Amino acid sequence: MADENSFNLFIREQARKLRENDRPPKSREESEVRRKKLREQMHTAMGPFPDKPCELQPRLLGTLERDGYRIEKLIFQSRPDMWVTASAYLPTLKEGQKVPAVLVVHGHWPWARRDPVVQARCLGLVKLGFFVLAVDAFGAGERYTKPARGTYHGALYGSTLWPTGHTLLGMQVYDNRRAVDYLLSRKEVNGKLGITGASGGGNQSMYAGALDDRFAAVLPVCSVGNYQAYLRAACCVCEVLPGALKFTEEGDVLGLVAPRALLVMNATRDAIQFSPAEAEKSVSRAKEIFKLHDAEAKVRHVVFDSGHDYNRAMREAMYGWMTLHLKGEGKGEPIAEPEHTVEKPEDLACFPNPDDRPKGFLTLPLFATKVGRELVAAADKLMPTHPEMWEATANGMRAELDVVLGGVKQDAIPLDVKLTAVGPRTKDGRSEGLLYFKSEAESPLLTRMQHQGADKDINAHVWVIHLDGAAEAEKHPIAGRVKEGGQWLLTPSLRLVGPMSPKSDGIAGAPDHTSAEHGVWIGRPLIGQWVTDVVGMAKGLVARLDKKRVFLVGIGPGALVALGAAGLSPDIFTTVVLIDSPSTLVTDAPFVGGTHMGVLAPGLLKVGDVAHLAGLAAPRRLVIAGGVSPQGKKLAQKELEDAFKFTTGVYKAMRAADQLTITADPDWKKIEF
């Protein structure tokens, strides 16, 4: 059976193959061609940016006067109704004096931009004469749904964006771009800019520097490593660049900073994905690119004997680097940190009462809902009026779906199948056996076969998909109904499902968090891999059958896998049954704990919502037996019918309305196979 180790080896081997032919550019001209292409690929992977920037509409909400500097509490608008909460640190200046500015982006510290660890570098910089702007990342700090100490914008909260085609990383990159717009609007800033942050903030620093030439100095801390090293650990959703390993490695991203100044800091006791050894691979690659631009002196890698941090020694190294490259002073050596006293986090709050945030203030789930509804409205316009219209639309949707799921049609080849001897019929007339399929990961996938009833020519096989494993599938009443009806019941164990799910996979309510991220890194979302398993196993078995009907049942989130498999393989599955299916991927609140991140494929809503995907089953028999909201609420009959109104329209257009059943309270005994 496919286990955690075989899956990890498969993912890493896929990544290695994707990047095995990498080499640095041979000339500055080649480097510039690559730069343009890589930036385009990164922007596509991050999700869409607005065609035109909105008005910043900055608002000053309060000021703290201190000796030699002041702190402004302010907000500005990065997108319509998307307000960035920020703190500006201004040194005391003479009339008309202008100074360089540094954008400070936080990582996963409890108080976000207001955390003492983040404040420390802001205070050190302002006392050294820099204008400093610290911002809350999207979904963090005062931009969380209910702001509090220690809130987390990753896992199911951050991946709520994925189906819309947006990413938390892309939202941060655009916010930071608008932060630069704000800095350049300040009369105190001379136009020379730097950016720095640690951990997730270090990632933001790297991507901002790679994509925005207005930064003269870029300084990521405890964040640079190697994309392939991410496949050996867990990380935050804010650090995931979907499909990145299909087109680049981190060294080339760092190289986009050339010929501007880049200082990379790592710590000896950090996690493997941020370790000095992995970072050195990327920095070495970047140095080759800096060399082509005659800028070898502008890239440096420094390692500290430390854990994951942005400590005083790191800050002092940063001060020296910023002073050299933004002020033209010194040689880039560490500068002693001025004494300072951090503020109480609550004193830096833009909104001590979150209810005072501007009307229409977009939190992460509300933004995802806004975009999701726009995508659903566009998909609804595809409602057909006749069969030919839907057939053309469905073909286009299938092509898009295949891309979103990572290339199922290419990977779902008929899997080799071996059948163990079917055991002797038991006293109650039951027969059992096991099917062994050789997966693309070179490890076996098991499917249990069960049949109960009199000996006869069984002409139907019913596959039941449950993302908590085959044992859970067999507990459902539908399994008993299948066996009693005289069909073969097949309950497959998909990769990383049930007993084979990694014990350390779950984070913040998402049971498959880390594996889901790893799949996205290589452009193979888990739902696409599960669909590949289902289609490949079905093809392998059908090839050995003679005119057997194949039914597909998906339970809970397994219903989305069933829809993907049925939608991409209309020639295999003759009937589809969805049991307690998610009714939509659009939600104004985070997905309920226990939701599989693996089904939230980036860009899935660009193909369609659940009801649109269900339309791909037409004109085959489709039973929708119950449905739930993204927060796990069971839908009543009218709610369920409303949720699948598009599906109903498709079946009517296909003149197959009698082949669709929608029932919120199914009678399992009446479901025919």
XYZ file of C-alpha atoms in Angstrom:
673
model
C 0.000 0.000 0.000
C 1.210 3.546 -0.735
C 2.614 4.916 2.512
C 3.932 8.255 3.715
C 7.528 7.450 2.840
C 6.782 6.287 -0.695
C 4.700 9.411 -1.301
C 7.473 11.689 -0.040
C 10.040 9.921 -2.191
C 7.718 10.209 -5.182
C 7.176 13.951 -4.666
C 10.898 14.605 -4.216
C 11.796 12.546 -7.246
C 9.215 14.436 -9.308
C 10.780 17.704 -8.159
C 14.302 16.490 -8.914
C 13.331 15.515 -12.452
C 11.652 18.865 -13.016
C 14.828 20.750 -12.158
C 17.592 18.294 -13.126
C 18.522 20.239 -16.277
C 18.834 23.613 -14.589
C 21.900 25.662 -15.391
C 22.792 29.335 -14.868
C 22.528 31.736 -17.812
C 25.691 32.080 -19.888
C 25.422 35.779 -20.666
C 23.797 38.953 -19.449
C 21.545 38.890 -22.502
C 20.343 35.378 -21.688
C 19.895 36.442 -18.082
C 17.628 39.321 -19.120
C 15.493 37.049 -21.316
C 15.123 34.622 -18.431
C 14.329 37.456 -16.024
C 11.340 38.562 -18.085
C 10.000 35.033 -18.525
C 10.508 34.045 -14.878
C 8.744 37.131 -13.599
C 5.794 36.378 -15.875
C 5.660 32.780 -14.627
C 5.829 33.891 -11.001
C 3.046 36.436 -11.454
C 0.866 33.804 -13.121
C 1.476 31.342 -10.283
C 0.782 33.945 -7.591
C -2.595 34.879 -8.998
C -3.959 37.961 -10.725
C -2.979 41.505 -9.766
C -5.294 44.471 -10.466
C -4.890 45.966 -13.927
C -4.797 49.420 -12.410
C -3.837 50.419 -8.851
C -6.577 51.997 -6.772
C -6.198 55.203 -4.778
C -4.147 54.647 -1.610
C -6.353 56.970 0.462
C -3.952 56.953 3.440
C -5.426 57.785 6.844
C -3.463 58.850 9.913
C -5.141 57.335 12.981
C -2.795 58.394 15.766
C 0.742 59.446 16.661
C 3.179 58.482 19.433
C 5.823 61.182 20.026
C 9.142 59.809 21.248
C 12.642 61.179 21.818
C 14.221 61.652 18.382
C 11.385 60.031 16.405
C 7.654 59.525 16.206
C 5.412 56.574 15.390
C 2.367 57.029 13.182
C -0.517 54.592 13.257
C -1.982 54.578 9.772
C -3.825 52.635 7.084
C -3.779 52.747 3.294
C -5.749 50.955 0.621
C -3.970 48.366 -1.546
C -7.113 47.219 -3.417
C -10.651 48.571 -3.141
C -11.814 48.033 0.470
C -8.568 46.218 1.310
C -6.914 48.289 4.020
C -3.331 47.692 5.140
C -2.741 48.411 8.825
C 0.693 49.904 9.370
C 3.124 51.714 11.656
C 5.421 54.412 10.281
C 8.571 55.332 12.222
C 9.911 58.814 11.377
C 13.209 60.223 12.645
C 13.173 63.870 13.678
C 14.174 65.726 10.499
C 15.048 69.242 9.472
C 12.669 71.108 7.176
C 12.893 69.603 3.693
C 15.244 66.790 4.753
C 14.740 63.445 3.021
C 16.048 60.031 4.090
C 16.067 56.439 2.797
C 13.201 54.155 3.800
C 12.984 50.502 4.810
C 9.841 48.384 4.499
C 9.675 45.945 7.422
C 7.550 42.830 6.866
C 6.857 40.414 9.694
C 6.876 36.635 9.842
C 4.883 34.381 12.135
C 5.370 36.305 15.351
C 2.347 36.487 17.700
C 1.627 40.208 17.314
C 2.493 40.533 13.583
C 3.876 44.023 12.820
C 3.436 45.049 16.487
C 5.433 42.154 17.910
C 8.473 43.140 20.022
C 10.775 41.144 17.679
C 9.507 43.188 14.731
C 9.460 46.470 16.638
C 13.122 46.025 17.589
C 14.438 46.411 14.037
C 12.029 49.264 13.309
C 13.317 51.174 16.324
C 16.946 50.414 15.524
C 16.515 51.669 11.963
C 14.636 54.857 12.851
C 17.295 55.758 15.444
C 19.892 55.357 12.689
C 18.038 57.862 10.540
C 15.813 55.711 8.312
C 12.135 56.176 7.597
C 10.543 52.817 8.485
C 7.183 51.368 7.469
C 5.946 48.158 9.139
C 2.821 46.542 7.681
C 0.505 43.733 8.684
C 0.447 40.968 6.088
C -2.890 40.033 4.543
C -4.844 37.907 7.000
C -2.460 38.622 9.892
C -2.392 40.984 12.852
C -5.133 43.592 12.639
C -6.166 42.174 9.257
C -7.313 38.831 10.687
C -11.050 38.166 10.889
C -11.010 38.593 14.679
C -7.653 40.154 15.620
C -5.906 38.648 18.618
C -2.456 37.619 19.729
C -1.184 34.510 17.952
C -3.693 34.312 15.098
C -2.524 32.277 12.090
C -3.232 33.146 8.455
C -2.061 29.795 7.069
C -3.621 26.323 6.712
C -7.380 26.352 5.970
C -7.587 30.121 6.504
C -5.003 31.005 3.868
C -5.853 28.175 1.461
C -9.409 29.540 1.243
C -7.874 31.701 -1.504
C -6.582 28.787 -3.576
C -9.764 27.817 -5.482
C -10.130 31.452 -6.600
C -6.726 31.380 -8.286
C -5.265 33.806 -5.754
C -2.521 32.929 -3.265
C -1.587 34.385 0.088
C 1.920 34.926 -1.277
C 0.590 36.891 -4.240
C -1.635 39.018 -2.028
C 1.374 39.883 0.132
C 3.528 40.726 -2.883
C 0.906 43.134 -4.179
C 0.344 44.698 -0.744
C 4.086 45.313 -0.453
C 4.140 46.835 -3.927
C 1.472 49.291 -2.775
C 3.458 49.907 0.412
C 6.287 51.077 -1.854
C 3.822 53.380 -3.619
C 2.927 54.796 -0.224
C 6.547 55.264 0.827
C 7.339 57.123 -2.375
C 4.392 59.427 -1.708
C 5.934 60.592 1.562
C 7.831 63.868 1.354
C 10.349 62.590 3.931
C 11.542 59.704 1.698
C 14.367 60.276 -0.808
C 13.441 57.343 -3.059
C 16.081 54.882 -1.874
C 14.323 51.824 -0.465
C 15.167 48.587 1.306
C 13.100 45.668 2.561
C 13.710 43.119 5.288
C 11.877 40.463 7.257
C 12.392 37.059 8.848
C 10.737 33.678 8.294
C 7.548 34.346 6.323
C 8.645 37.978 6.259
C 11.938 36.865 4.778
C 10.017 35.163 1.989
C 8.090 38.368 1.419
C 11.388 40.261 1.276
C 12.836 37.880 -1.308
C 9.777 37.961 -3.583
C 9.316 41.726 -3.243
C 12.953 42.271 -4.137
C 12.775 39.825 -7.038
C 9.686 41.467 -8.583
C 10.035 45.158 -7.706
C 13.135 46.976 -8.955
C 12.408 49.938 -6.696
C 14.098 48.136 -3.807
C 17.816 48.953 -3.790
C 18.604 46.637 -0.875
C 16.939 43.292 -0.124
C 17.592 41.396 3.099
C 15.709 38.127 3.813
C 16.427 36.490 7.188
C 15.887 32.839 8.209
C 13.827 32.172 5.092
C 16.046 31.383 2.135
C 16.728 27.735 1.447
C 15.802 25.658 -1.548
C 12.376 24.840 -2.985
C 13.120 21.133 -2.989
C 13.925 21.374 0.723
C 10.347 22.579 1.291
C 9.286 19.064 0.303
C 10.994 17.758 3.435
C 9.096 19.919 5.935
C 5.918 21.822 6.671
C 5.606 25.495 5.822
C 2.960 28.200 5.877
C 0.523 28.677 3.005
C 1.961 32.193 2.683
C 5.241 30.661 1.486
C 3.781 28.405 -1.227
C 4.252 29.409 -4.874
C 1.990 26.967 -6.782
C 3.802 24.890 -9.374
C 7.088 26.736 -8.748
C 9.196 23.620 -9.242
C 7.805 23.251 -12.757
C 9.619 26.416 -13.832
C 12.290 27.496 -11.338
C 14.322 27.011 -8.194
C 14.960 29.528 -5.436
C 18.411 30.468 -6.664
C 16.996 31.926 -9.871
C 14.428 33.900 -7.853
C 17.245 35.395 -5.774
C 19.054 36.158 -9.012
C 16.219 38.470 -10.040
C 17.500 40.947 -7.442
C 20.733 41.493 -9.445
C 22.353 43.956 -9.811
C 20.788 45.444 -6.673
C 22.095 44.596 -3.202
C 21.165 41.232 -1.621
C 22.166 39.984 1.833
C 20.900 36.546 2.853
C 21.016 35.538 6.527
C 20.590 32.021 7.876
C 20.827 30.353 11.279
C 22.681 27.162 12.159
C 19.810 25.711 14.198
C 16.971 26.442 11.790
C 14.656 23.967 10.046
C 15.981 22.143 6.990
C 14.086 24.289 4.452
C 15.865 27.377 5.856
C 19.166 25.687 6.697
C 22.521 27.227 5.705
C 23.369 24.238 3.494
C 20.147 24.524 1.466
C 20.470 28.302 1.323
C 24.019 28.008 0.004
C 22.731 26.116 -3.042
C 20.444 29.018 -3.880
C 22.907 31.776 -3.039
C 25.595 30.110 -5.153
C 23.220 30.051 -8.113
C 22.326 33.702 -7.527
C 26.008 34.665 -7.393
C 26.449 33.341 -10.933
C 23.741 35.733 -12.086
C 25.145 38.663 -10.089
C 28.505 37.991 -11.708
C 26.999 38.426 -15.179
C 25.831 41.864 -14.038
C 29.277 42.791 -12.619
C 27.689 42.935 -9.166
C 29.495 40.186 -7.239
C 30.145 42.600 -4.356
C 26.417 43.223 -3.934
C 25.480 39.705 -2.878
C 26.499 38.200 0.461
C 25.528 35.180 2.567
C 25.961 35.330 6.355
C 25.307 32.484 8.798
C 24.657 33.009 12.518
C 24.923 30.508 15.356
C 21.280 30.823 16.275
C 17.844 29.351 16.076
C 15.003 30.695 13.911
C 15.056 34.384 14.816
C 15.840 37.984 13.914
C 18.104 38.629 16.882
C 20.331 41.557 17.751
C 23.383 40.268 15.896
C 21.250 39.777 12.771
C 19.745 43.233 13.139
C 23.154 44.836 13.486
C 24.332 43.124 10.296
C 21.198 44.454 8.583
C 21.869 48.018 9.775
C 25.319 47.954 8.206
C 24.023 46.584 4.892
C 21.207 49.128 4.653
C 23.548 51.977 5.598
C 25.987 51.037 2.824
C 23.475 50.481 0.053
C 20.865 53.114 0.914
C 23.083 55.859 2.334
C 26.401 55.060 0.662
C 28.148 55.040 4.026
C 30.517 52.463 5.526
C 31.560 49.095 4.150
C 28.513 47.044 5.023
C 29.878 45.824 8.348
C 27.577 45.466 11.389
C 26.521 48.638 13.186
C 25.817 48.568 16.911
C 22.127 48.752 17.730
C 20.984 51.942 19.474
C 19.249 51.453 22.792
C 15.498 51.433 22.497
C 12.303 50.515 24.329
C 9.561 48.633 22.502
C 5.955 49.751 22.756
C 3.099 47.728 24.150
C 1.433 46.030 21.149
C -1.962 47.397 22.097
C -0.581 50.961 22.000
C 0.354 50.492 18.325
C -3.087 49.249 17.298
C -4.753 51.153 14.494
C -8.103 49.841 15.714
C -8.195 49.046 19.454
C -11.779 48.026 18.717
C -11.863 45.896 15.514
C -15.466 46.991 14.969
C -14.079 50.434 14.120
C -12.396 49.146 10.957
C -13.672 50.851 7.772
C -17.021 49.717 6.403
C -16.519 46.891 3.921
C -13.070 46.037 5.376
C -11.996 42.940 3.446
C -10.557 40.125 5.501
C -9.064 37.133 3.714
C -12.241 34.988 3.661
C -14.364 37.969 2.589
C -12.004 38.698 -0.300
C -12.084 35.025 -1.305
C -15.887 35.168 -1.231
C -15.975 38.316 -3.364
C -13.719 36.809 -6.035
C -15.387 33.396 -5.771
C -18.836 34.852 -6.392
C -17.551 36.709 -9.446
C -16.127 33.456 -10.836
C -19.344 31.561 -10.121
C -21.385 34.288 -11.805
C -19.182 33.954 -14.894
C -19.574 30.160 -14.871
C -23.351 30.481 -14.496
C -23.430 32.310 -17.816
C -22.392 29.021 -19.432
C -25.829 27.552 -18.726
C -26.707 25.641 -21.913
C -29.975 25.669 -23.803
C -29.374 22.608 -25.975
C -27.106 19.502 -25.986
C -24.606 20.724 -28.568
C -24.003 23.905 -26.590
C -23.182 21.975 -23.425
C -21.003 19.435 -25.207
C -18.803 22.240 -26.535
C -18.711 23.947 -23.120
C -17.991 20.689 -21.311
C -15.052 19.898 -23.579
C -13.516 23.264 -22.751
C -14.147 22.777 -19.044
C -12.552 19.325 -19.114
C -9.424 20.742 -20.713
C -9.230 23.491 -18.072
C -9.947 21.026 -15.262
C -7.166 18.740 -16.433
C -4.697 21.635 -16.251
C -5.879 22.713 -12.779
C -5.591 19.144 -11.451
C -2.044 18.827 -12.763
C -2.461 16.735 -15.888
C -4.660 13.774 -14.960
C -5.165 12.660 -18.564
C -1.417 12.352 -18.990
C -0.761 10.569 -15.708
C -3.877 8.401 -15.312
C -2.723 5.506 -17.459
C -4.383 2.123 -16.897
C -2.677 0.711 -13.821
C -1.441 -2.853 -13.749
C -3.832 -4.898 -11.655
C -3.444 -8.204 -9.871
C -6.345 -9.990 -8.225
C -5.766 -12.191 -5.219
C -7.771 -15.375 -5.125
C -11.326 -14.591 -4.099
C -11.914 -16.260 -0.792
C -14.519 -19.027 -0.363
C -18.051 -17.801 0.030
C -18.960 -17.352 3.687
C -22.096 -18.742 5.322
C -23.893 -15.458 4.749
C -23.009 -15.633 1.050
C -20.222 -13.057 0.983
C -17.108 -13.221 -1.209
C -14.043 -11.013 -0.757
C -10.794 -10.332 -2.558
C -8.048 -7.736 -2.991
C -6.919 -5.882 -6.073
C -3.321 -4.683 -6.231
C -2.619 -1.749 -8.528
C 0.879 -0.481 -9.244
C 0.707 3.288 -8.845
C 2.704 6.005 -10.590
C 4.662 6.268 -7.337
C 5.859 2.679 -7.886
C 3.999 1.544 -4.770
C 0.887 -0.636 -4.614
C -2.607 0.756 -4.159
C -5.059 -1.671 -2.611
C -8.731 -1.999 -3.407
C -10.903 -4.337 -1.422
C -13.578 -6.221 -3.378
C -16.718 -7.522 -1.700
C -19.810 -9.233 -3.052
C -22.796 -10.709 -1.315
C -25.559 -12.756 -2.878
C -26.195 -15.664 -5.140
C -23.693 -16.729 -7.786
C -24.550 -15.040 -11.038
C -23.011 -12.958 -13.758
C -22.330 -9.720 -11.895
C -22.356 -6.907 -14.419
C -21.644 -3.894 -12.176
C -18.746 -2.661 -10.045
C -19.319 0.160 -7.558
C -16.302 2.200 -6.470
C -16.801 4.086 -3.181
C -14.356 6.927 -2.401
C -13.856 8.218 1.142
C -10.909 10.448 2.034
C -10.723 8.972 5.523
C -10.008 5.556 4.027
C -11.627 2.362 2.801
C -12.722 1.308 6.283
C -14.833 4.460 6.619
C -16.328 3.880 3.172
C -17.420 0.399 4.202
C -19.206 1.749 7.290
C -21.557 3.889 5.220
C -25.050 2.480 4.504
C -24.374 2.783 0.781
C -21.798 -0.008 1.071
C -24.383 -2.382 2.489
C -26.833 -1.362 -0.210
C -24.301 -2.240 -2.915
C -23.527 -5.688 -1.510
C -27.176 -6.490 -0.927
C -27.936 -5.487 -4.490
C -25.584 -8.144 -5.807
C -22.862 -5.825 -7.157
C -19.169 -5.889 -6.429
C -18.242 -3.225 -3.861
C -14.772 -1.763 -4.393
C -13.279 0.460 -1.677
C -9.888 1.773 -2.810
C -7.155 3.046 -0.521
C -5.851 6.134 -2.291
C -2.408 7.574 -1.612
C -2.084 9.180 1.825
C -5.654 8.283 2.784
C -6.855 6.543 5.919
C -4.248 4.508 7.848
C -1.534 5.634 5.431
C -2.015 9.346 6.095
C 1.144 10.806 7.700
C 0.841 11.285 11.450
C 2.521 14.691 11.226
C 0.494 15.888 8.224
C -2.194 17.836 10.040
C -1.815 21.509 10.965
C -4.421 23.968 12.262
C -7.424 21.790 11.412
C -6.267 20.619 7.974
C -5.627 16.842 8.203
C -3.537 16.712 5.002
C -1.878 20.132 5.293
C 1.752 19.333 4.523
C 1.176 16.776 1.780
C -1.336 19.120 0.144
C 1.288 21.872 0.060
C 3.929 19.529 -1.348
C 1.595 18.542 -4.162
C 0.943 22.194 -4.997
C 4.684 22.965 -5.066
C 5.197 20.523 -7.959
C 1.976 21.471 -9.744
C 0.179 18.260 -8.717
C -2.595 19.168 -6.208
C -3.621 16.200 -4.079
C -7.113 16.120 -5.581
C -5.470 15.672 -8.978
C -3.338 12.828 -7.638
C -6.388 11.174 -6.091
C -8.308 11.518 -9.358
C -5.311 9.987 -11.117
C -5.473 7.025 -8.730
C -9.212 6.500 -9.229
C -9.131 6.824 -13.010
C -5.985 4.740 -13.358
C -7.373 1.917 -11.209
C -10.721 1.980 -12.998
C -9.035 1.909 -16.412
C -6.847 -0.971 -15.309
C -9.805 -3.003 -14.129
C -12.127 -2.113 -17.015
C -9.467 -3.319 -19.445
C -9.908 -6.790 -17.926
C -13.700 -6.727 -17.839
C -16.265 -7.542 -20.489
C -19.104 -5.033 -20.719
C -19.169 -4.292 -17.014
C -20.930 -1.177 -15.769
C -18.820 1.016 -13.456
C -20.442 3.189 -10.795
C -18.579 5.855 -8.822
C -19.608 6.999 -5.344
C -17.939 9.861 -3.473
C -18.611 10.485 0.208
C -17.979 13.912 1.795
C -14.954 15.607 0.198
C -14.464 12.336 -1.665
C -17.397 13.567 -3.779
C -15.094 16.208 -5.296
C -12.654 13.457 -6.251
C -15.524 11.516 -7.788
C -16.600 14.580 -9.788
C -13.073 15.093 -11.062
C -12.736 11.454 -12.086
C -16.172 11.304 -13.710
C -15.717 14.649 -15.431
C -12.391 13.701 -17.002
C -13.395 10.111 -17.851
C -16.924 10.167 -19.262
C -16.258 6.882 -21.057
C -15.591 4.883 -17.861
C -18.114 5.700 -15.144
C -21.744 5.107 -16.066
C -23.324 6.446 -12.848
C -22.104 8.951 -10.252
C -23.398 9.249 -6.688
C -22.421 12.179 -4.449
C -23.092 11.668 -0.743
C -22.960 14.668 1.628
C -20.921 16.498 -0.971
C -19.529 19.984 -0.357
C -22.128 22.215 -1.974
C -19.720 25.022 -2.881
C -16.107 26.154 -2.642
C -17.150 29.758 -2.032
C -17.161 30.719 1.638
C -17.068 33.938 3.655
C -15.575 32.096 6.620
C -12.635 29.687 6.864
C -13.370 26.097 5.943
C -14.361 24.020 8.948
C -11.626 22.056 10.708
C -11.215 18.614 9.198
C -11.598 19.898 5.641
C -8.995 18.364 3.367
C -6.732 21.079 1.949
C -5.956 18.608 -0.798
C -9.292 19.250 -2.539
C -8.703 23.037 -2.665
C -6.834 23.005 -5.959
C -5.505 26.440 -6.942
C -7.748 27.938 -9.627
C -10.501 25.306 -9.402
C -13.259 27.938 -9.316
C -11.981 29.278 -12.634
C -13.281 26.011 -14.094
C -16.460 26.102 -12.044
C -18.000 25.496 -8.632
C -19.271 22.119 -7.440
C -22.540 22.450 -9.372
C -20.710 23.238 -12.616
C -18.376 20.272 -12.182
C -21.395 18.076 -11.479
C -22.760 19.139 -14.853
C -19.871 17.287 -16.494
C -21.558 14.029 -15.449
C -24.488 14.685 -17.828
C -26.215 12.862 -19.403
C -25.144 9.949 -17.223
C -27.082 8.991 -14.104
C -26.229 11.399 -11.249
C -27.518 11.133 -7.682
C -26.846 14.002 -5.268
C -27.639 12.508 -1.889
C -27.239 15.275 0.655
C -24.885 18.214 0.752
C -23.043 20.356 3.267
C -21.838 23.950 3.466
C -18.104 24.769 3.752
C -18.680 25.032 7.516
C -20.194 21.540 7.674
C -23.872 22.510 7.901
C -26.174 19.926 6.327
C -28.406 21.479 3.679
C -32.181 21.183 3.608
C -33.906 20.062 0.400
C -34.548 23.580 -0.949
C -30.985 24.680 -0.118
C -29.577 21.616 -1.857
C -31.694 22.183 -4.960
C -30.626 25.844 -5.063
C -26.961 24.867 -4.699
C -27.211 22.522 -7.710
C -29.494 24.683 -9.845
C -26.867 24.849 -12.581
C -26.565 21.059 -12.642
C -30.330 20.784 -13.027
C -30.211 23.208 -15.953
C -27.539 21.147 -17.686
C -29.533 17.928 -17.347
C -32.633 19.638 -18.741
C -30.648 20.979 -21.699
C -29.262 17.488 -22.299
C -32.823 16.108 -22.229
C -31.766 13.877 -19.342
C -33.671 15.403 -16.411
C -34.878 11.933 -15.445
C -31.241 10.895 -14.900
C -30.686 13.440 -12.099
C -31.823 12.936 -8.516
C -31.306 15.556 -5.801
C -32.370 14.522 -2.313
C -31.362 15.924 1.059
C -32.692 12.889 2.928
C -31.884 9.822 0.833
C -33.377 6.386 1.297
C -30.369 4.189 0.629
C -32.533 1.187 -0.158
C -34.067 3.033 -3.115
C -30.794 3.981 -4.784
C -30.479 1.709 -7.785
C -27.220 0.290 -9.161
